Amino acid sequence: MLYIHATIITVNPSREIITDGAILVRGNLIEDIGKADILLQKYPDEEVTNLTDRIIIPGLVNAHMHTAQTLLRGAADDLELVSWLCERIWVMQGNFTPGDGYAAAMISCVEMLKSGTTCFLESMFADRYGFDGLCKAVEETGIRGCLGKIVMDVGTYASDPKWAMHPGLIEDRETSLLGAVKMHENWNGAANDRIRVWFGARTPGGVSDDLYKEMSTISREKSIPITMHCAEVAADRSFFSSLGHTPMSYCRSVNLLSPSTTLVHMVHLDSSDISALAETKTNVVHCPSSNAKLASGLCRVPDLLSAGVNVTLGTDGAPCNNTCDMMQEMRLAAILHKPKSEYHEAEPTLLPAETVLEMATFNGAKALQLDHVIGSLEKGKKADFCVVDMRHVALRPWYSAVSAVVYTAQARDVEMVVCDGKEVVRKGKVVGIDEDSVWREAERRGLEIVKRSGLKGKVEGKWPIR
């Protein structure tokens, strides 16, 4: 297929924007890219899709996502973290079945595709959710998934007994670590290499030092990347301090810091932590919506970027964001850091639109060890891209294509998504998927989970319902 007459934001090494551009896709690769008139002359016999008045960007990379939690969207709003986790989220997740896990994965993948995400990193998929079902959902929807199987052996948060996990979520070394290795053997490289299997380690305090070290050793031996929440809330910082560590000195002590590790949230950092991240080329995921909604704090993204740390973006789960929409996440990331903070004066030039789009595309691909195949639109790379339809009153006029995408466009403006060379979204609908069936099944199962968890009457909000 030859896609023509679009404005193409390539995010290539020169950061070129091609006006009246075209992309030739053959198989799952970008065969050629350039001016439309030139490609039309070179390939006169190719089937053509006219994308006049559209902007094409690389497929968005959601570098932190909890697919299971999409069934819990809106079930724990306006709560602080302890109540959010211990009284709502863990209780409901501890009552999941594999069928619930599959339904959650399906609605998550469909929502991400419809909002322009072509690749995501699942952070911590528990054994009880049914890892095979998660992989099946990735296969069926056509998205690209890096899937973190949970690794843990301690049933509390930050070693605090009052933050005990629901018994249904507790796993041991054999189920979690060795189970992740087994899933890597079974699924890594499946679905035409759209599936990669990761270690999804629980937060420090939920994993013993010995298990972290064992996981880190296996990670290097078998090339299994690691993702982990870290330094998200003040309690995390207190936990590290109780051990005589800063967040990154602890992670270094258990061999976690490396280019194949992606650490999430990273709100409560010292300057020494930022230096350690830069030195070890460890990746960081910024989740602005989640951090703001749970009042976790503000990640020092400008300082991390200035130090040379690879920083990308993630939505986190639906109970602490309420959407899986990376378009919305880009806009908030670009705006959130400009006001005065404890680290800098008010500065409207911080995190410009270009930087944020890099974070959501190429930086995400780099964190996921996939920048050699996705993250930018170049000859020879995988054909993963998103088409934004600019033919709407809310989007016109526009002058900078990058600013239009980051500050103005929304998920509803995504018209087409191509992943691995296939049109997986066409005219705003996911191809080959009955979306009504997907959301109805998710709705049914979500209500059943609330009932099994004994939370009926507690998740419906504060105002009386007649």
Short mmCIF file of C-alpha atoms in Angstrom, two decimals:
data_model
loop_
_atom_site.label_atom_id
_atom_site.label_comp_id
_atom_site.label_asym_id
_atom_site.label_seq_id
_atom_site.Cartn_x
_atom_site.Cartn_y
_atom_site.Cartn_z
CA MET A 1 0.00 0.00 0.00
CA LEU A 2 1.19 3.50 -0.85
CA TYR A 3 -0.08 6.11 1.63
CA ILE A 4 0.08 9.56 0.00
CA HIS A 5 -0.43 13.31 0.50
CA ALA A 6 0.03 13.33 4.31
CA THR A 7 2.22 15.45 6.56
CA ILE A 8 4.67 12.91 7.99
CA ILE A 9 6.47 13.48 11.30
CA THR A 10 9.27 10.95 10.89
CA VAL A 11 11.16 11.32 14.23
CA ASN A 12 14.12 10.08 12.19
CA PRO A 13 17.69 11.09 13.21
CA SER A 14 17.25 14.45 11.43
CA ARG A 15 13.73 14.86 12.88
CA GLU A 16 12.40 15.61 9.39
CA ILE A 17 8.80 16.53 8.73
CA ILE A 18 7.71 15.71 5.18
CA THR A 19 4.89 17.81 3.76
CA ASP A 20 2.80 16.17 1.02
CA GLY A 21 4.60 12.98 1.98
CA ALA A 22 4.10 9.31 1.23
CA ILE A 23 4.96 5.96 2.81
CA LEU A 24 5.23 2.71 0.86
CA VAL A 25 4.50 -0.38 2.98
CA ARG A 26 5.41 -3.85 1.76
CA GLY A 27 4.89 -6.79 4.06
CA ASN A 28 5.47 -5.44 7.55
CA LEU A 29 8.17 -2.93 6.59
CA ILE A 30 8.47 0.62 5.37
CA GLU A 31 9.89 0.09 1.89
CA ASP A 32 10.17 3.79 1.01
CA ILE A 33 9.28 7.21 2.40
CA GLY A 34 9.46 10.67 0.88
CA LYS A 35 7.55 13.19 -1.21
CA ALA A 36 4.28 11.91 -2.63
CA ASP A 37 4.97 12.98 -6.22
CA ILE A 38 8.30 11.15 -6.26
CA LEU A 39 6.93 7.92 -4.77
CA LEU A 40 3.94 7.98 -7.12
CA GLN A 41 6.36 8.14 -10.05
CA LYS A 42 8.57 5.37 -8.64
CA TYR A 43 5.68 3.02 -7.84
CA PRO A 44 2.92 3.68 -10.41
CA ASP A 45 1.32 0.26 -9.95
CA GLU A 46 0.92 0.35 -6.17
CA GLU A 47 -2.51 0.54 -4.57
CA VAL A 48 -2.96 4.00 -3.10
CA THR A 49 -4.59 5.43 0.04
CA ASN A 50 -5.05 9.20 -0.08
CA LEU A 51 -4.37 10.85 3.29
CA THR A 52 -4.78 14.51 2.36
CA ASP A 53 -5.21 16.71 5.47
CA ARG A 54 -3.87 14.00 7.79
CA ILE A 55 -0.74 13.87 9.93
CA ILE A 56 1.18 10.60 10.22
CA ILE A 57 3.27 9.94 13.33
CA PRO A 58 5.15 6.85 14.49
CA GLY A 59 2.94 4.51 16.48
CA LEU A 60 2.78 5.66 20.10
CA VAL A 61 4.55 3.54 22.73
CA ASN A 62 2.78 3.17 26.08
CA ALA A 63 5.71 2.22 28.29
CA HIS A 64 3.70 1.54 31.44
CA MET A 65 0.32 -0.15 31.45
CA HIS A 66 -1.68 -2.53 33.66
CA THR A 67 -4.07 -4.28 31.28
CA ALA A 68 -5.92 -6.13 34.05
CA GLN A 69 -6.85 -2.87 35.74
CA THR A 70 -8.95 -1.66 32.81
CA LEU A 71 -11.79 -3.76 34.27
CA LEU A 72 -11.48 -1.59 37.39
CA ARG A 73 -11.78 1.76 35.61
CA GLY A 74 -13.37 4.30 37.97
CA ALA A 75 -13.66 1.87 40.90
CA ALA A 76 -11.17 3.63 43.17
CA ASP A 77 -11.36 7.33 42.39
CA ASP A 78 -10.33 10.11 44.80
CA LEU A 79 -8.52 7.86 47.28
CA GLU A 80 -5.02 8.11 48.69
CA LEU A 81 -2.64 5.29 47.80
CA VAL A 82 -3.03 3.03 50.86
CA SER A 83 -6.82 2.94 50.60
CA TRP A 84 -6.61 2.81 46.81
CA LEU A 85 -4.40 -0.28 46.91
CA CYS A 86 -5.40 -2.18 50.02
CA GLU A 87 -9.14 -1.52 50.14
CA ARG A 88 -9.99 -1.50 46.43
CA ILE A 89 -7.45 -2.45 43.75
CA TRP A 90 -5.69 -5.40 45.39
CA VAL A 91 -9.00 -6.75 46.70
CA MET A 92 -10.54 -6.74 43.24
CA GLN A 93 -7.41 -8.02 41.48
CA GLY A 94 -7.21 -10.80 44.05
CA ASN A 95 -10.59 -12.02 42.81
CA PHE A 96 -9.67 -12.20 39.09
CA THR A 97 -10.06 -15.31 36.98
CA PRO A 98 -8.15 -16.05 33.74
CA GLY A 99 -11.35 -15.18 31.84
CA ASP A 100 -11.32 -11.77 33.50
CA GLY A 101 -7.68 -11.30 32.56
CA TYR A 102 -8.40 -12.04 28.90
CA ALA A 103 -11.40 -9.69 28.79
CA ALA A 104 -9.31 -6.94 30.43
CA ALA A 105 -6.49 -7.46 27.96
CA MET A 106 -8.88 -7.29 25.01
CA ILE A 107 -10.52 -4.01 26.03
CA SER A 108 -7.09 -2.55 26.88
CA CYS A 109 -5.60 -3.46 23.50
CA VAL A 110 -8.63 -2.16 21.61
CA GLU A 111 -8.60 1.14 23.50
CA MET A 112 -4.87 1.61 22.99
CA LEU A 113 -5.08 0.91 19.26
CA LYS A 114 -7.97 3.34 18.80
CA SER A 115 -5.90 6.09 20.43
CA GLY A 116 -2.80 5.50 18.30
CA THR A 117 -0.72 3.18 20.49
CA THR A 118 0.94 0.39 18.53
CA CYS A 119 3.20 -0.98 21.29
CA PHE A 120 2.82 -1.22 25.06
CA LEU A 121 4.66 -2.53 28.10
CA GLU A 122 2.47 -4.50 30.51
CA SER A 123 4.00 -3.92 33.91
CA MET A 124 2.90 -6.73 36.25
CA PHE A 125 0.57 -9.42 34.96
CA ALA A 126 -0.21 -11.78 37.84
CA ASP A 127 -0.31 -15.54 37.39
CA ARG A 128 -4.00 -15.71 38.34
CA TYR A 129 -4.94 -13.44 35.39
CA GLY A 130 -3.84 -16.07 32.85
CA PHE A 131 -0.75 -15.01 30.92
CA ASP A 132 -1.74 -17.13 27.91
CA GLY A 133 -4.93 -15.07 27.59
CA LEU A 134 -2.92 -11.83 27.56
CA CYS A 135 -0.79 -13.16 24.73
CA LYS A 136 -3.91 -14.32 22.88
CA ALA A 137 -5.38 -10.80 23.11
CA VAL A 138 -2.19 -9.31 21.63
CA GLU A 139 -2.29 -11.87 18.82
CA GLU A 140 -5.95 -11.23 18.02
CA THR A 141 -5.94 -7.43 18.07
CA GLY A 142 -2.71 -6.96 16.10
CA ILE A 143 -0.96 -4.69 18.63
CA ARG A 144 2.68 -5.08 19.68
CA GLY A 145 3.10 -6.05 23.35
CA CYS A 146 6.03 -6.29 25.76
CA LEU A 147 4.47 -8.34 28.52
CA GLY A 148 5.80 -8.26 32.06
CA LYS A 149 5.02 -11.39 34.10
CA ILE A 150 5.01 -10.50 37.79
CA VAL A 151 8.04 -11.37 39.95
CA MET A 152 7.60 -11.29 43.74
CA ASP A 153 7.95 -13.25 46.97
CA VAL A 154 6.85 -10.79 49.69
CA GLY A 155 3.19 -9.98 50.34
CA THR A 156 3.38 -6.37 51.55
CA TYR A 157 4.09 -2.93 50.12
CA ALA A 158 7.38 -1.40 51.28
CA SER A 159 7.57 -4.11 53.99
CA ASP A 160 4.80 -2.40 55.97
CA PRO A 161 2.39 -4.97 57.53
CA LYS A 162 -0.55 -2.57 57.34
CA TRP A 163 -0.12 -2.55 53.54
CA ALA A 164 -0.67 -6.27 53.16
CA MET A 165 -1.59 -7.63 49.74
CA HIS A 166 -4.79 -9.54 49.12
CA PRO A 167 -4.01 -13.27 49.58
CA GLY A 168 -5.21 -13.95 46.03
CA LEU A 169 -2.31 -11.94 44.62
CA ILE A 170 0.61 -13.38 46.59
CA GLU A 171 3.04 -15.49 44.54
CA ASP A 172 6.27 -17.28 45.40
CA ARG A 173 9.53 -17.65 43.48
CA GLU A 174 8.40 -20.72 41.59
CA THR A 175 5.13 -19.24 40.40
CA SER A 176 6.43 -15.76 39.63
CA LEU A 177 10.10 -15.82 38.60
CA LEU A 178 10.23 -19.34 37.20
CA GLY A 179 6.76 -18.88 35.73
CA ALA A 180 8.01 -15.79 33.88
CA VAL A 181 10.93 -17.77 32.48
CA LYS A 182 8.49 -20.43 31.28
CA MET A 183 6.27 -17.82 29.63
CA HIS A 184 9.36 -16.38 27.94
CA GLU A 185 10.13 -19.82 26.53
CA ASN A 186 6.54 -20.27 25.36
CA TRP A 187 5.69 -16.84 23.98
CA ASN A 188 8.71 -14.62 23.34
CA GLY A 189 8.82 -13.80 19.62
CA ALA A 190 5.30 -15.10 18.95
CA ALA A 191 2.74 -13.32 16.75
CA ASN A 192 5.36 -12.50 14.12
CA ASP A 193 7.62 -11.14 16.88
CA ARG A 194 4.95 -8.74 18.15
CA ILE A 195 5.14 -10.41 21.59
CA ARG A 196 8.13 -9.96 23.87
CA VAL A 197 8.10 -11.35 27.42
CA TRP A 198 9.60 -9.35 30.28
CA PHE A 199 10.13 -9.65 34.01
CA GLY A 200 7.56 -7.43 35.79
CA ALA A 201 9.14 -7.06 39.22
CA ARG A 202 7.12 -5.78 42.14
CA THR A 203 8.21 -2.66 43.99
CA PRO A 204 11.13 -2.95 46.45
CA GLY A 205 9.64 -4.32 49.64
CA GLY A 206 7.59 -6.79 47.61
CA VAL A 207 10.66 -8.71 46.45
CA SER A 208 13.51 -10.05 48.56
CA ASP A 209 17.07 -8.96 47.79
CA ASP A 210 17.98 -12.52 46.82
CA LEU A 211 15.12 -12.80 44.34
CA TYR A 212 16.02 -9.45 42.76
CA LYS A 213 19.60 -10.64 42.32
CA GLU A 214 18.50 -13.97 40.87
CA MET A 215 16.13 -12.21 38.47
CA SER A 216 18.86 -9.78 37.41
CA THR A 217 21.23 -12.66 36.70
CA ILE A 218 18.65 -14.51 34.61
CA SER A 219 17.80 -11.23 32.85
CA ARG A 220 21.35 -10.92 31.59
CA GLU A 221 21.78 -14.62 30.79
CA LYS A 222 18.54 -14.94 28.82
CA SER A 223 18.13 -11.34 27.61
CA ILE A 224 14.83 -10.86 29.43
CA PRO A 225 14.31 -7.13 30.17
CA ILE A 226 13.00 -5.89 33.52
CA THR A 227 10.36 -3.32 34.40
CA MET A 228 9.58 -2.18 37.94
CA HIS A 229 7.71 0.56 39.82
CA CYS A 230 10.13 2.59 41.90
CA ALA A 231 10.17 5.68 44.14
CA GLU A 232 6.52 6.40 43.35
CA VAL A 233 5.36 7.70 46.74
CA ALA A 234 6.91 9.01 49.95
CA ALA A 235 6.55 5.56 51.58
CA ASP A 236 8.94 4.16 48.99
CA ARG A 237 11.52 6.77 49.89
CA SER A 238 11.11 5.98 53.60
CA PHE A 239 11.61 2.30 52.86
CA PHE A 240 14.88 2.94 51.03
CA SER A 241 16.06 5.25 53.81
CA SER A 242 15.35 2.57 56.41
CA LEU A 243 17.82 0.37 54.57
CA GLY A 244 20.44 3.11 54.41
CA HIS A 245 19.89 3.68 50.71
CA THR A 246 18.56 6.13 48.20
CA PRO A 247 16.26 4.57 45.57
CA MET A 248 19.01 4.05 43.02
CA SER A 249 21.73 2.98 45.44
CA TYR A 250 19.36 0.20 46.51
CA CYS A 251 18.61 -0.76 42.90
CA ARG A 252 22.34 -0.83 42.18
CA SER A 253 22.91 -3.08 45.20
CA VAL A 254 20.60 -5.76 43.74
CA ASN A 255 21.95 -5.36 40.17
CA LEU A 256 18.83 -3.78 38.69
CA LEU A 257 20.37 -0.80 36.92
CA SER A 258 21.08 -1.40 33.23
CA PRO A 259 19.92 -0.37 29.73
CA SER A 260 17.56 -3.35 29.76
CA THR A 261 15.75 -2.11 32.88
CA THR A 262 12.84 0.32 32.74
CA LEU A 263 11.87 1.95 36.03
CA VAL A 264 8.44 3.51 36.41
CA HIS A 265 7.23 6.71 38.17
CA MET A 266 10.55 7.70 39.81
CA VAL A 267 9.04 10.68 41.62
CA HIS A 268 11.15 10.74 44.79
CA LEU A 269 14.75 10.91 43.58
CA ASP A 270 17.95 12.56 44.80
CA SER A 271 20.36 14.17 42.36
CA SER A 272 22.68 11.22 43.00
CA ASP A 273 19.90 8.93 41.77
CA ILE A 274 19.66 10.87 38.52
CA SER A 275 23.41 10.55 38.02
CA ALA A 276 23.23 6.80 38.60
CA LEU A 277 20.46 6.43 36.04
CA ALA A 278 22.45 8.38 33.45
CA GLU A 279 25.63 6.44 34.17
CA THR A 280 23.96 3.03 33.81
CA LYS A 281 21.66 4.05 30.93
CA THR A 282 18.63 2.82 32.87
CA ASN A 283 15.30 3.91 31.38
CA VAL A 284 12.57 5.90 33.17
CA VAL A 285 8.81 6.01 32.49
CA HIS A 286 6.94 9.19 33.37
CA CYS A 287 3.24 8.72 34.20
CA PRO A 288 1.92 12.27 34.68
CA SER A 289 -1.81 11.48 34.96
CA SER A 290 -1.31 8.72 37.51
CA ASN A 291 1.17 10.71 39.60
CA ALA A 292 -1.14 13.72 39.64
CA LYS A 293 -4.35 11.84 40.40
CA LEU A 294 -2.84 9.83 43.27
CA ALA A 295 -0.96 12.94 44.47
CA SER A 296 2.30 11.00 44.33
CA GLY A 297 4.34 14.04 43.32
CA LEU A 298 6.10 15.34 40.24
CA CYS A 299 8.84 13.38 38.50
CA ARG A 300 11.96 15.45 37.81
CA VAL A 301 11.66 14.92 34.07
CA PRO A 302 13.55 18.06 32.96
CA ASP A 303 16.48 17.14 35.22
CA LEU A 304 16.46 13.54 34.01
CA LEU A 305 16.48 14.60 30.37
CA SER A 306 19.23 17.16 30.99
CA ALA A 307 21.35 14.42 32.55
CA GLY A 308 20.91 12.25 29.46
CA VAL A 309 18.47 9.72 30.92
CA ASN A 310 16.11 8.10 28.43
CA VAL A 311 12.63 9.14 29.60
CA THR A 312 9.43 7.87 28.04
CA LEU A 313 5.70 8.00 28.82
CA GLY A 314 3.06 5.65 30.17
CA THR A 315 -0.60 5.84 31.06
CA ASP A 316 -0.46 3.47 34.06
CA GLY A 317 -3.67 1.58 34.82
CA ALA A 318 -7.25 2.75 34.38
CA PRO A 319 -8.01 3.11 38.14
CA CYS A 320 -5.36 5.84 38.48
CA ASN A 321 -5.79 7.43 35.07
CA ASN A 322 -9.19 6.25 33.80
CA THR A 323 -7.95 6.01 30.21
CA CYS A 324 -5.29 4.20 28.18
CA ASP A 325 -4.98 7.28 25.94
CA MET A 326 -1.40 8.30 25.13
CA MET A 327 -2.59 11.39 23.22
CA GLN A 328 -3.94 12.75 26.50
CA GLU A 329 -0.77 11.71 28.32
CA MET A 330 1.42 13.65 25.90
CA ARG A 331 -0.54 16.86 26.41
CA LEU A 332 -0.41 16.62 30.20
CA ALA A 333 3.32 15.81 30.18
CA ALA A 334 3.99 18.87 28.05
CA ILE A 335 2.01 21.18 30.35
CA LEU A 336 2.63 19.80 33.83
CA HIS A 337 6.31 20.76 34.19
CA LYS A 338 6.07 24.40 33.09
CA PRO A 339 4.78 25.97 36.36
CA LYS A 340 7.15 26.67 39.25
CA SER A 341 8.21 23.61 41.24
CA GLU A 342 10.62 22.88 44.07
CA TYR A 343 13.28 22.15 41.43
CA HIS A 344 12.91 25.11 39.03
CA GLU A 345 11.27 28.46 38.41
CA ALA A 346 8.25 28.82 36.12
CA GLU A 347 9.50 28.07 32.63
CA PRO A 348 7.15 27.72 29.64
CA THR A 349 9.93 26.35 27.43
CA LEU A 350 10.38 23.18 29.50
CA LEU A 351 9.32 19.98 27.73
CA PRO A 352 8.34 21.43 24.35
CA ALA A 353 6.02 19.46 22.08
CA GLU A 354 8.94 17.99 20.12
CA THR A 355 10.51 16.53 23.27
CA VAL A 356 7.22 15.03 24.40
CA LEU A 357 6.55 13.39 21.03
CA GLU A 358 10.05 11.90 21.17
CA MET A 359 9.26 10.55 24.63
CA ALA A 360 6.07 8.90 23.35
CA THR A 361 7.67 7.35 20.26
CA PHE A 362 11.41 6.88 19.84
CA ASN A 363 12.30 7.06 23.55
CA GLY A 364 9.61 4.48 24.29
CA ALA A 365 10.94 2.18 21.60
CA LYS A 366 14.44 2.57 23.05
CA ALA A 367 13.27 1.72 26.56
CA LEU A 368 11.55 -1.39 25.19
CA GLN A 369 14.71 -2.48 23.33
CA LEU A 370 12.92 -1.97 20.01
CA ASP A 371 14.34 1.31 18.66
CA HIS A 372 16.08 -0.59 15.84
CA VAL A 373 12.68 -1.63 14.45
CA ILE A 374 10.05 0.91 15.63
CA GLY A 375 9.80 4.41 17.12
CA SER A 376 10.51 6.38 13.95
CA LEU A 377 9.39 6.28 10.32
CA GLU A 378 12.38 5.21 8.24
CA LYS A 379 13.15 2.83 5.38
CA GLY A 380 13.60 -0.70 6.66
CA LYS A 381 11.79 -0.20 9.96
CA LYS A 382 8.53 -1.90 10.85
CA ALA A 383 5.44 -0.19 9.46
CA ASP A 384 3.96 0.98 12.77
CA PHE A 385 2.25 4.35 12.45
CA CYS A 386 -0.78 6.41 13.42
CA VAL A 387 -2.83 8.65 11.14
CA VAL A 388 -4.43 11.72 12.75
CA ASP A 389 -7.37 13.17 10.83
CA MET A 390 -7.05 16.97 10.95
CA ARG A 391 -10.34 17.63 9.11
CA HIS A 392 -12.16 18.94 12.19
CA VAL A 393 -13.02 22.42 13.42
CA ALA A 394 -11.31 21.76 16.76
CA LEU A 395 -8.00 21.10 14.98
CA ARG A 396 -7.87 23.97 12.48
CA PRO A 397 -5.95 26.02 11.78
CA TRP A 398 -2.63 24.45 12.63
CA TYR A 399 0.92 25.63 11.88
CA SER A 400 3.27 23.19 13.60
CA ALA A 401 2.40 19.56 12.96
CA VAL A 402 4.10 18.47 16.19
CA SER A 403 2.29 21.04 18.33
CA ALA A 404 -1.01 20.11 16.67
CA VAL A 405 -0.53 16.47 17.62
CA VAL A 406 0.71 17.04 21.19
CA TYR A 407 -1.43 19.97 22.32
CA THR A 408 -4.60 19.74 20.22
CA ALA A 409 -5.35 16.28 18.83
CA GLN A 410 -7.22 13.70 20.90
CA ALA A 411 -7.82 9.99 20.65
CA ARG A 412 -11.05 10.58 18.76
CA ASP A 413 -9.00 12.15 15.94
CA VAL A 414 -7.10 8.90 15.25
CA GLU A 415 -8.47 7.69 11.92
CA MET A 416 -6.10 4.86 11.03
CA VAL A 417 -3.42 2.79 12.74
CA VAL A 418 -0.97 0.51 10.98
CA CYS A 419 0.95 -2.04 13.08
CA ASP A 420 3.41 -4.54 11.65
CA GLY A 421 2.29 -3.47 8.18
CA LYS A 422 -1.40 -4.20 8.73
CA GLU A 423 -4.22 -1.70 9.06
CA VAL A 424 -5.46 -2.53 12.55
CA VAL A 425 -7.61 0.60 12.84
CA ARG A 426 -9.59 1.90 9.86
CA LYS A 427 -12.01 4.85 10.00
CA GLY A 428 -11.59 4.88 13.78
CA LYS A 429 -12.62 1.23 14.26
CA VAL A 430 -10.42 -1.73 15.14
CA VAL A 431 -10.34 -4.08 12.18
CA GLY A 432 -11.79 -7.57 12.72
CA ILE A 433 -12.91 -6.92 16.30
CA ASP A 434 -16.51 -6.55 17.50
CA GLU A 435 -15.93 -3.59 19.80
CA ASP A 436 -19.43 -3.76 21.33
CA SER A 437 -18.82 -7.37 22.38
CA VAL A 438 -15.47 -6.41 23.88
CA TRP A 439 -16.81 -3.64 26.10
CA ARG A 440 -19.96 -5.56 27.05
CA GLU A 441 -17.89 -8.54 28.18
CA ALA A 442 -15.56 -6.27 30.13
CA GLU A 443 -18.55 -4.56 31.75
CA ARG A 444 -20.11 -7.89 32.76
CA ARG A 445 -16.91 -9.25 34.22
CA GLY A 446 -16.09 -6.01 36.02
CA LEU A 447 -19.44 -6.08 37.83
CA GLU A 448 -18.87 -9.72 38.77
CA ILE A 449 -15.47 -8.88 40.24
CA VAL A 450 -16.96 -6.07 42.33
CA LYS A 451 -19.58 -8.49 43.65
CA ARG A 452 -17.05 -11.28 44.41
CA SER A 453 -14.83 -8.75 46.16
CA GLY A 454 -17.64 -7.63 48.50
CA LEU A 455 -17.35 -4.05 47.23
CA LYS A 456 -20.82 -3.57 45.83
CA GLY A 457 -22.16 -0.33 47.26
CA LYS A 458 -18.63 1.07 47.79
CA VAL A 459 -17.45 1.78 44.27
CA GLU A 460 -20.45 3.72 42.95
CA GLY A 461 -19.43 7.15 44.23
CA LYS A 462 -20.35 9.40 47.13
CA TRP A 463 -23.78 10.74 46.09
CA PRO A 464 -26.99 8.77 46.68
CA ILE A 465 -28.29 6.71 43.80
CA ARG A 466 -32.07 6.34 43.35
#
